[in-house]
Amino acid sequence: MFRTLLLPCLLAMLIFSSSCKKEKETTQSKIQHKWTINSYKENDKVGGQDDVSTTPGEPGDYIEFNAGNTATLNSEGTLETSSYSITAEDKLLLGLQTFDIRTLNSNTLVLYTKETEDADNYYELTINLSR
């Protein structure tokens, strides 16, 4: 009798366990956290000359992406609130600025933007964040 019940029980367990799939995490759900600002890397290229600087985040600097598509930025003691949206799997619109999402995982977020006047004149910003 035990063998007769064992096979149907094993089949039922197999069917139920394979039908319970974990939903894929979206960029929106991955980004909705409080992220510490580790550093800002800027390149202000003028006349073909790079002017690169890296500024560490201050203690307490962060960006928090909330569920209601609002973001709170605390940088150098200044608190700002802005809207945000994920415009593509790897694009973030924060206020009026579009960022490429270079890295997004459970503990790292890297945002990048570039404003180009021409090949010899542009401004790049990379923001490195962690949780």
Short mmCIF file of N, CA, C and O in Angstrom, two decimals:
data_model
loop_
_atom_site.label_atom_id
_atom_site.label_comp_id
_atom_site.label_asym_id
_atom_site.label_seq_id
_atom_site.Cartn_x
_atom_site.Cartn_y
_atom_site.Cartn_z
N MET A 1 0.83 -1.20 0.00
CA MET A 1 0.00 0.00 0.00
C MET A 1 0.87 1.26 0.00
O MET A 1 0.54 2.23 -0.67
N PHE A 2 1.97 1.25 0.75
CA PHE A 2 2.87 2.40 0.82
C PHE A 2 3.39 2.76 -0.57
O PHE A 2 3.40 3.92 -0.94
N ARG A 3 3.79 1.75 -1.35
CA ARG A 3 4.28 1.99 -2.70
C ARG A 3 3.19 2.55 -3.60
O ARG A 3 3.46 3.36 -4.47
N THR A 4 1.98 2.11 -3.39
CA THR A 4 0.87 2.57 -4.21
C THR A 4 0.61 4.06 -3.98
O THR A 4 0.30 4.79 -4.91
N LEU A 5 0.78 4.54 -2.75
CA LEU A 5 0.56 5.95 -2.44
C LEU A 5 1.80 6.81 -2.74
O LEU A 5 1.67 8.00 -3.00
N LEU A 6 2.96 6.22 -2.69
CA LEU A 6 4.20 6.97 -2.86
C LEU A 6 4.30 7.60 -4.25
O LEU A 6 4.61 8.79 -4.38
N LEU A 7 4.03 6.86 -5.29
CA LEU A 7 4.15 7.38 -6.65
C LEU A 7 3.20 8.55 -6.91
O LEU A 7 3.65 9.59 -7.39
N PRO A 8 1.90 8.44 -6.58
CA PRO A 8 1.03 9.61 -6.79
C PRO A 8 1.45 10.83 -5.97
O PRO A 8 1.38 11.96 -6.44
N CYS A 9 1.94 10.62 -4.75
CA CYS A 9 2.39 11.74 -3.91
C CYS A 9 3.61 12.42 -4.52
O CYS A 9 3.70 13.65 -4.56
N LEU A 10 4.55 11.63 -5.01
CA LEU A 10 5.74 12.21 -5.64
C LEU A 10 5.37 12.97 -6.91
O LEU A 10 5.91 14.06 -7.16
N LEU A 11 4.46 12.43 -7.70
CA LEU A 11 4.02 13.13 -8.91
C LEU A 11 3.33 14.44 -8.56
O LEU A 11 3.56 15.46 -9.21
N ALA A 12 2.50 14.43 -7.55
CA ALA A 12 1.80 15.65 -7.13
C ALA A 12 2.81 16.70 -6.66
O ALA A 12 2.69 17.88 -6.99
N MET A 13 3.81 16.29 -5.89
CA MET A 13 4.83 17.23 -5.42
C MET A 13 5.61 17.82 -6.60
O MET A 13 5.89 19.01 -6.62
N LEU A 14 5.93 17.01 -7.56
CA LEU A 14 6.66 17.47 -8.73
C LEU A 14 5.85 18.48 -9.52
O LEU A 14 6.35 19.53 -9.93
N ILE A 15 4.57 18.21 -9.72
CA ILE A 15 3.71 19.11 -10.48
C ILE A 15 3.55 20.44 -9.76
O ILE A 15 3.68 21.51 -10.34
N PHE A 16 3.27 20.41 -8.45
CA PHE A 16 3.07 21.64 -7.69
C PHE A 16 4.35 22.45 -7.56
O PHE A 16 4.33 23.67 -7.64
N SER A 17 5.47 21.81 -7.38
CA SER A 17 6.72 22.55 -7.24
C SER A 17 7.16 23.18 -8.56
O SER A 17 7.73 24.26 -8.58
N SER A 18 6.87 22.57 -9.68
CA SER A 18 7.26 23.15 -10.96
C SER A 18 6.30 24.24 -11.41
O SER A 18 6.66 25.10 -12.19
N SER A 19 5.08 24.25 -10.88
CA SER A 19 4.13 25.29 -11.27
C SER A 19 4.28 26.54 -10.44
O SER A 19 3.75 27.59 -10.80
N CYS A 20 5.01 26.52 -9.36
CA CYS A 20 5.23 27.69 -8.51
C CYS A 20 6.53 28.36 -8.93
O CYS A 20 7.58 28.15 -8.34
N LYS A 21 6.45 29.17 -9.97
CA LYS A 21 7.64 29.85 -10.47
C LYS A 21 7.80 31.19 -9.78
O LYS A 21 6.83 31.89 -9.53
N LYS A 22 9.04 31.54 -9.50
CA LYS A 22 9.35 32.83 -8.92
C LYS A 22 9.23 33.88 -10.01
O LYS A 22 9.77 33.71 -11.10
N GLU A 23 8.53 34.99 -9.70
CA GLU A 23 8.38 36.04 -10.69
C GLU A 23 9.70 36.76 -10.88
O GLU A 23 10.46 36.97 -9.94
N LYS A 24 9.98 37.15 -12.13
CA LYS A 24 11.21 37.87 -12.44
C LYS A 24 11.15 39.26 -11.83
O LYS A 24 10.17 39.97 -11.95
N GLU A 25 12.24 39.63 -11.18
CA GLU A 25 12.32 40.94 -10.56
C GLU A 25 12.55 41.98 -11.65
O GLU A 25 13.40 41.82 -12.53
N THR A 26 11.80 43.07 -11.60
CA THR A 26 11.91 44.12 -12.61
C THR A 26 12.92 45.17 -12.17
O THR A 26 13.28 45.25 -10.99
N THR A 27 13.33 46.00 -13.11
CA THR A 27 14.22 47.12 -12.78
C THR A 27 13.54 48.01 -11.75
O THR A 27 14.16 48.47 -10.79
N GLN A 28 12.25 48.25 -11.92
CA GLN A 28 11.49 49.08 -10.99
C GLN A 28 11.56 48.53 -9.56
O GLN A 28 11.82 49.27 -8.62
N SER A 29 11.35 47.24 -9.41
CA SER A 29 11.38 46.66 -8.06
C SER A 29 12.79 46.58 -7.49
O SER A 29 13.00 46.72 -6.29
N LYS A 30 13.79 46.40 -8.35
CA LYS A 30 15.18 46.34 -7.88
C LYS A 30 15.68 47.69 -7.38
O LYS A 30 16.48 47.76 -6.46
N ILE A 31 15.20 48.76 -8.02
CA ILE A 31 15.74 50.08 -7.71
C ILE A 31 15.08 50.70 -6.47
O ILE A 31 15.64 51.60 -5.84
N GLN A 32 13.90 50.22 -6.09
CA GLN A 32 13.14 50.82 -4.99
C GLN A 32 13.74 50.49 -3.63
O GLN A 32 13.28 49.61 -2.92
N HIS A 33 14.79 51.24 -3.31
CA HIS A 33 15.49 51.09 -2.04
C HIS A 33 16.15 52.42 -1.70
O HIS A 33 16.17 53.34 -2.51
N LYS A 34 16.78 52.45 -0.55
CA LYS A 34 17.60 53.58 -0.16
C LYS A 34 19.04 53.22 -0.49
O LYS A 34 19.57 52.22 -0.02
N TRP A 35 19.68 54.05 -1.33
CA TRP A 35 21.03 53.80 -1.83
C TRP A 35 21.97 54.86 -1.29
O TRP A 35 21.72 56.06 -1.41
N THR A 36 23.08 54.43 -0.73
CA THR A 36 24.12 55.34 -0.24
C THR A 36 24.96 55.82 -1.42
O THR A 36 25.38 55.02 -2.25
N ILE A 37 25.20 57.13 -1.47
CA ILE A 37 26.05 57.67 -2.53
C ILE A 37 27.51 57.49 -2.12
O ILE A 37 27.96 58.08 -1.15
N ASN A 38 28.22 56.64 -2.85
CA ASN A 38 29.64 56.40 -2.58
C ASN A 38 30.54 57.44 -3.22
O ASN A 38 31.50 57.91 -2.61
N SER A 39 30.24 57.78 -4.49
CA SER A 39 31.08 58.78 -5.18
C SER A 39 30.36 59.30 -6.42
O SER A 39 29.45 58.67 -6.95
N TYR A 40 30.84 60.47 -6.84
CA TYR A 40 30.46 61.08 -8.11
C TYR A 40 31.73 61.18 -8.94
O TYR A 40 32.75 61.68 -8.46
N LYS A 41 31.69 60.72 -10.17
CA LYS A 41 32.83 60.91 -11.07
C LYS A 41 32.35 61.79 -12.21
O LYS A 41 31.38 61.46 -12.90
N GLU A 42 33.03 62.92 -12.39
CA GLU A 42 32.65 63.87 -13.42
C GLU A 42 33.78 64.04 -14.42
O GLU A 42 34.96 64.01 -14.04
N ASN A 43 33.41 64.22 -15.68
CA ASN A 43 34.37 64.56 -16.72
C ASN A 43 33.77 65.72 -17.51
O ASN A 43 32.75 65.55 -18.17
N ASP A 44 34.40 66.87 -17.39
CA ASP A 44 33.96 68.06 -18.12
C ASP A 44 34.98 68.28 -19.23
O ASP A 44 36.03 68.91 -19.03
N LYS A 45 34.71 67.69 -20.38
CA LYS A 45 35.65 67.76 -21.52
C LYS A 45 35.37 69.04 -22.31
O LYS A 45 34.27 69.24 -22.82
N VAL A 46 36.41 69.89 -22.42
CA VAL A 46 36.28 71.15 -23.13
C VAL A 46 37.45 71.26 -24.09
O VAL A 46 38.62 71.13 -23.69
N GLY A 47 37.14 71.49 -25.37
CA GLY A 47 38.19 71.63 -26.38
C GLY A 47 39.06 70.39 -26.50
O GLY A 47 40.24 70.48 -26.80
N GLY A 48 38.49 69.23 -26.25
CA GLY A 48 39.22 67.98 -26.36
C GLY A 48 40.03 67.63 -25.11
O GLY A 48 40.65 66.57 -25.05
N GLN A 49 40.03 68.49 -24.09
CA GLN A 49 40.78 68.24 -22.87
C GLN A 49 39.85 67.74 -21.76
O GLN A 49 38.88 68.41 -21.42
N ASP A 50 40.18 66.56 -21.23
CA ASP A 50 39.40 66.00 -20.14
C ASP A 50 39.73 66.70 -18.83
O ASP A 50 40.90 67.00 -18.56
N ASP A 51 38.71 66.96 -18.05
CA ASP A 51 38.88 67.46 -16.68
C ASP A 51 38.07 66.52 -15.79
O ASP A 51 36.89 66.72 -15.57
N VAL A 52 38.74 65.46 -15.32
CA VAL A 52 38.07 64.39 -14.57
C VAL A 52 38.27 64.63 -13.08
O VAL A 52 39.38 64.93 -12.63
N SER A 53 37.19 64.48 -12.34
CA SER A 53 37.29 64.56 -10.88
C SER A 53 36.35 63.53 -10.26
O SER A 53 35.29 63.23 -10.80
N THR A 54 36.79 62.98 -9.15
CA THR A 54 35.97 62.04 -8.40
C THR A 54 35.77 62.61 -7.00
O THR A 54 36.74 62.98 -6.34
N THR A 55 34.52 62.71 -6.60
CA THR A 55 34.18 63.27 -5.30
C THR A 55 33.50 62.19 -4.47
O THR A 55 32.49 61.62 -4.91
N PRO A 56 34.02 61.87 -3.30
CA PRO A 56 33.35 60.87 -2.46
C PRO A 56 32.05 61.43 -1.91
O PRO A 56 31.91 62.64 -1.71
N GLY A 57 31.10 60.54 -1.69
CA GLY A 57 29.86 60.95 -1.04
C GLY A 57 30.15 61.30 0.42
O GLY A 57 31.05 60.75 1.04
N GLU A 58 29.38 62.24 0.94
CA GLU A 58 29.50 62.62 2.35
C GLU A 58 28.71 61.62 3.20
O GLU A 58 27.76 61.00 2.70
N PRO A 59 29.08 61.46 4.46
CA PRO A 59 28.26 60.61 5.34
C PRO A 59 26.81 61.11 5.35
O PRO A 59 26.56 62.30 5.46
N GLY A 60 25.89 60.20 5.15
CA GLY A 60 24.47 60.56 5.12
C GLY A 60 23.93 60.88 3.74
O GLY A 60 22.73 61.08 3.57
N ASP A 61 24.79 60.93 2.71
CA ASP A 61 24.31 61.17 1.34
C ASP A 61 23.62 59.92 0.82
O ASP A 61 24.14 58.81 0.94
N TYR A 62 22.45 60.09 0.22
CA TYR A 62 21.72 58.94 -0.31
C TYR A 62 20.71 59.38 -1.36
O TYR A 62 20.37 60.56 -1.47
N ILE A 63 20.24 58.41 -2.13
CA ILE A 63 19.07 58.56 -3.00
C ILE A 63 18.14 57.43 -2.62
O ILE A 63 18.55 56.26 -2.58
N GLU A 64 16.89 57.76 -2.34
CA GLU A 64 15.90 56.74 -2.03
C GLU A 64 14.82 56.77 -3.10
O GLU A 64 14.17 57.80 -3.31
N PHE A 65 14.66 55.65 -3.78
CA PHE A 65 13.63 55.50 -4.81
C PHE A 65 12.42 54.85 -4.15
O PHE A 65 12.49 53.71 -3.71
N ASN A 66 11.33 55.59 -4.09
CA ASN A 66 10.12 55.13 -3.41
C ASN A 66 9.14 54.48 -4.39
O ASN A 66 9.21 54.71 -5.60
N ALA A 67 8.20 53.72 -3.85
CA ALA A 67 7.22 53.00 -4.67
C ALA A 67 6.32 53.93 -5.47
O ALA A 67 5.85 53.57 -6.53
N GLY A 68 6.08 55.13 -5.01
CA GLY A 68 5.19 56.06 -5.71
C GLY A 68 5.88 56.87 -6.80
O GLY A 68 5.40 57.93 -7.19
N ASN A 69 7.01 56.37 -7.32
CA ASN A 69 7.80 57.04 -8.36
C ASN A 69 8.29 58.42 -7.92
O ASN A 69 8.39 59.35 -8.72
N THR A 70 8.58 58.54 -6.62
CA THR A 70 9.27 59.72 -6.13
C THR A 70 10.62 59.29 -5.60
O THR A 70 10.78 58.18 -5.10
N ALA A 71 11.57 60.18 -5.72
CA ALA A 71 12.91 59.91 -5.23
C ALA A 71 13.30 61.02 -4.27
O ALA A 71 13.00 62.19 -4.51
N THR A 72 13.96 60.65 -3.20
CA THR A 72 14.46 61.61 -2.23
C THR A 72 15.98 61.58 -2.32
O THR A 72 16.59 60.52 -2.22
N LEU A 73 16.58 62.74 -2.52
CA LEU A 73 18.02 62.88 -2.63
C LEU A 73 18.52 63.71 -1.46
O LEU A 73 18.03 64.82 -1.24
N ASN A 74 19.45 63.15 -0.71
CA ASN A 74 20.12 63.89 0.35
C ASN A 74 21.59 63.95 -0.02
O ASN A 74 22.27 62.94 0.00
N SER A 75 22.05 65.13 -0.41
CA SER A 75 23.44 65.29 -0.84
C SER A 75 24.01 66.54 -0.20
O SER A 75 23.45 67.63 -0.36
N GLU A 76 25.10 66.35 0.53
CA GLU A 76 25.80 67.45 1.19
C GLU A 76 24.86 68.28 2.06
O GLU A 76 24.92 69.50 2.08
N GLY A 77 23.95 67.60 2.74
CA GLY A 77 23.04 68.27 3.66
C GLY A 77 21.81 68.89 3.03
O GLY A 77 20.98 69.48 3.73
N THR A 78 21.68 68.79 1.71
CA THR A 78 20.52 69.35 1.02
C THR A 78 19.56 68.21 0.67
O THR A 78 19.96 67.23 0.03
N LEU A 79 18.30 68.35 1.08
CA LEU A 79 17.28 67.33 0.83
C LEU A 79 16.38 67.79 -0.30
O LEU A 79 15.83 68.90 -0.26
N GLU A 80 16.25 66.97 -1.34
CA GLU A 80 15.40 67.28 -2.49
C GLU A 80 14.52 66.08 -2.79
O GLU A 80 14.91 64.94 -2.59
N THR A 81 13.33 66.36 -3.33
CA THR A 81 12.42 65.31 -3.77
C THR A 81 12.14 65.53 -5.25
O THR A 81 11.98 66.66 -5.70
N SER A 82 12.11 64.45 -6.00
CA SER A 82 11.90 64.52 -7.43
C SER A 82 11.10 63.31 -7.88
O SER A 82 11.00 62.32 -7.16
N SER A 83 10.57 63.38 -9.08
CA SER A 83 9.92 62.21 -9.67
C SER A 83 10.96 61.38 -10.39
O SER A 83 12.03 61.88 -10.74
N TYR A 84 10.66 60.11 -10.57
CA TYR A 84 11.52 59.25 -11.38
C TYR A 84 10.66 58.23 -12.09
O TYR A 84 9.53 57.94 -11.69
N SER A 85 11.20 57.70 -13.18
CA SER A 85 10.54 56.60 -13.88
C SER A 85 11.59 55.78 -14.61
O SER A 85 12.65 56.28 -14.97
N ILE A 86 11.28 54.52 -14.78
CA ILE A 86 12.12 53.62 -15.57
C ILE A 86 11.56 53.69 -16.98
O ILE A 86 10.43 53.28 -17.23
N THR A 87 12.34 54.25 -17.91
CA THR A 87 11.84 54.46 -19.28
C THR A 87 12.18 53.29 -20.20
O THR A 87 11.59 53.15 -21.26
N ALA A 88 13.15 52.49 -19.82
CA ALA A 88 13.54 51.26 -20.51
C ALA A 88 14.22 50.40 -19.46
O ALA A 88 14.47 50.87 -18.34
N GLU A 89 14.53 49.17 -19.78
CA GLU A 89 15.13 48.26 -18.80
C GLU A 89 16.42 48.82 -18.20
O GLU A 89 16.74 48.55 -17.06
N ASP A 90 17.13 49.66 -18.98
CA ASP A 90 18.40 50.21 -18.49
C ASP A 90 18.44 51.74 -18.53
O ASP A 90 19.51 52.34 -18.62
N LYS A 91 17.27 52.39 -18.46
CA LYS A 91 17.19 53.86 -18.49
C LYS A 91 16.34 54.35 -17.33
O LYS A 91 15.28 53.81 -17.04
N LEU A 92 16.85 55.40 -16.67
CA LEU A 92 16.16 56.01 -15.54
C LEU A 92 16.00 57.50 -15.81
O LEU A 92 16.99 58.18 -16.11
N LEU A 93 14.78 57.99 -15.73
CA LEU A 93 14.52 59.42 -15.82
C LEU A 93 14.34 59.92 -14.39
O LEU A 93 13.40 59.53 -13.70
N LEU A 94 15.29 60.73 -13.93
CA LEU A 94 15.26 61.28 -12.57
C LEU A 94 15.11 62.78 -12.70
O LEU A 94 16.03 63.47 -13.15
N GLY A 95 13.91 63.28 -12.35
CA GLY A 95 13.60 64.68 -12.63
C GLY A 95 13.58 64.87 -14.13
O GLY A 95 12.83 64.20 -14.83
N LEU A 96 14.45 65.74 -14.63
CA LEU A 96 14.54 65.98 -16.07
C LEU A 96 15.76 65.33 -16.71
O LEU A 96 16.00 65.49 -17.90
N GLN A 97 16.54 64.62 -15.91
CA GLN A 97 17.80 64.03 -16.39
C GLN A 97 17.65 62.54 -16.64
O GLN A 97 17.17 61.81 -15.78
N THR A 98 18.06 62.08 -17.81
CA THR A 98 18.04 60.65 -18.14
C THR A 98 19.40 60.04 -17.82
O THR A 98 20.44 60.59 -18.22
N PHE A 99 19.38 58.92 -17.12
CA PHE A 99 20.60 58.19 -16.77
C PHE A 99 20.55 56.80 -17.39
O PHE A 99 19.49 56.18 -17.45
N ASP A 100 21.71 56.31 -17.81
CA ASP A 100 21.86 54.90 -18.15
C ASP A 100 22.09 54.17 -16.83
O ASP A 100 22.86 54.63 -15.99
N ILE A 101 21.43 53.03 -16.67
CA ILE A 101 21.69 52.18 -15.51
C ILE A 101 22.79 51.22 -15.92
O ILE A 101 22.56 50.27 -16.66
N ARG A 102 24.00 51.50 -15.49
CA ARG A 102 25.16 50.71 -15.89
C ARG A 102 25.23 49.40 -15.09
O ARG A 102 25.61 48.37 -15.61
N THR A 103 24.91 49.47 -13.80
CA THR A 103 24.92 48.29 -12.93
C THR A 103 23.74 48.39 -11.99
O THR A 103 23.48 49.47 -11.44
N LEU A 104 23.03 47.29 -11.82
CA LEU A 104 21.95 47.22 -10.83
C LEU A 104 21.86 45.79 -10.33
O LEU A 104 21.49 44.89 -11.08
N ASN A 105 22.23 45.61 -9.08
CA ASN A 105 22.05 44.32 -8.43
C ASN A 105 21.65 44.57 -6.97
O ASN A 105 21.33 45.72 -6.62
N SER A 106 21.66 43.57 -6.15
CA SER A 106 21.14 43.72 -4.79
C SER A 106 21.94 44.71 -3.94
O SER A 106 21.42 45.25 -2.98
N ASN A 107 23.21 44.98 -4.28
CA ASN A 107 23.96 45.93 -3.45
C ASN A 107 24.67 47.03 -4.23
O ASN A 107 25.32 47.85 -3.61
N THR A 108 24.55 47.09 -5.54
CA THR A 108 25.25 48.11 -6.31
C THR A 108 24.33 48.73 -7.37
O THR A 108 23.61 48.02 -8.07
N LEU A 109 24.40 50.06 -7.47
CA LEU A 109 23.70 50.80 -8.51
C LEU A 109 24.68 51.82 -9.07
O LEU A 109 25.27 52.60 -8.31
N VAL A 110 24.89 51.80 -10.39
CA VAL A 110 25.76 52.76 -11.05
C VAL A 110 24.92 53.47 -12.11
O VAL A 110 24.37 52.82 -13.01
N LEU A 111 24.84 54.80 -12.00
CA LEU A 111 24.09 55.63 -12.94
C LEU A 111 25.07 56.47 -13.74
O LEU A 111 26.07 56.98 -13.20
N TYR A 112 24.77 56.65 -15.03
CA TYR A 112 25.66 57.39 -15.93
C TYR A 112 24.82 58.28 -16.84
O TYR A 112 23.78 57.87 -17.35
N THR A 113 25.32 59.50 -17.05
CA THR A 113 24.69 60.40 -18.00
C THR A 113 25.77 61.19 -18.74
O THR A 113 26.87 61.39 -18.21
N LYS A 114 25.43 61.61 -19.95
CA LYS A 114 26.38 62.38 -20.76
C LYS A 114 25.60 63.42 -21.55
O LYS A 114 24.62 63.11 -22.21
N GLU A 115 26.06 64.66 -21.43
CA GLU A 115 25.48 65.77 -22.19
C GLU A 115 26.53 66.21 -23.21
O GLU A 115 27.61 66.67 -22.83
N THR A 116 26.21 66.07 -24.49
CA THR A 116 27.18 66.31 -25.54
C THR A 116 26.86 67.58 -26.31
O THR A 116 25.73 67.76 -26.77
N GLU A 117 27.87 68.43 -26.44
CA GLU A 117 27.77 69.59 -27.33
C GLU A 117 28.32 69.19 -28.70
O GLU A 117 27.71 69.44 -29.72
N ASP A 118 29.51 68.57 -28.68
CA ASP A 118 30.13 67.99 -29.87
C ASP A 118 31.19 67.01 -29.39
O ASP A 118 31.33 66.79 -28.18
N ALA A 119 31.96 66.42 -30.31
CA ALA A 119 32.92 65.38 -29.93
C ALA A 119 33.99 65.87 -28.96
O ALA A 119 34.52 65.10 -28.16
N ASP A 120 34.32 67.16 -29.01
CA ASP A 120 35.36 67.72 -28.14
C ASP A 120 34.83 68.41 -26.89
O ASP A 120 35.62 68.89 -26.08
N ASN A 121 33.53 68.49 -26.76
CA ASN A 121 32.94 69.22 -25.64
C ASN A 121 31.72 68.46 -25.10
O ASN A 121 30.69 68.39 -25.77
N TYR A 122 31.88 67.91 -23.91
CA TYR A 122 30.77 67.21 -23.28
C TYR A 122 30.98 67.12 -21.78
O TYR A 122 32.07 67.37 -21.27
N TYR A 123 29.92 66.74 -21.09
CA TYR A 123 29.95 66.56 -19.64
C TYR A 123 29.44 65.16 -19.34
O TYR A 123 28.37 64.77 -19.82
N GLU A 124 30.20 64.40 -18.55
CA GLU A 124 29.79 63.06 -18.14
C GLU A 124 29.70 63.02 -16.61
O GLU A 124 30.52 63.63 -15.93
N LEU A 125 28.74 62.28 -16.12
CA LEU A 125 28.58 62.09 -14.68
C LEU A 125 28.28 60.62 -14.41
O LEU A 125 27.36 60.06 -15.02
N THR A 126 29.03 60.01 -13.52
CA THR A 126 28.77 58.65 -13.06
C THR A 126 28.55 58.73 -11.55
O THR A 126 29.36 59.31 -10.83
N ILE A 127 27.44 58.18 -11.10
CA ILE A 127 27.13 58.14 -9.66
C ILE A 127 27.21 56.68 -9.21
O ILE A 127 26.50 55.83 -9.74
N ASN A 128 28.06 56.42 -8.25
CA ASN A 128 28.23 55.07 -7.69
C ASN A 128 27.50 54.99 -6.36
O ASN A 128 27.80 55.77 -5.45
N LEU A 129 26.57 54.03 -6.26
CA LEU A 129 25.75 53.87 -5.06
C LEU A 129 25.79 52.44 -4.56
O LEU A 129 26.09 51.52 -5.32
N SER A 130 25.49 52.29 -3.28
CA SER A 130 25.44 50.93 -2.71
C SER A 130 24.34 50.88 -1.65
O SER A 130 23.86 51.90 -1.17
N ARG A 131 23.98 49.64 -1.29
CA ARG A 131 22.99 49.43 -0.22
C ARG A 131 23.67 48.77 0.94
O ARG A 131 24.61 48.05 0.83
#
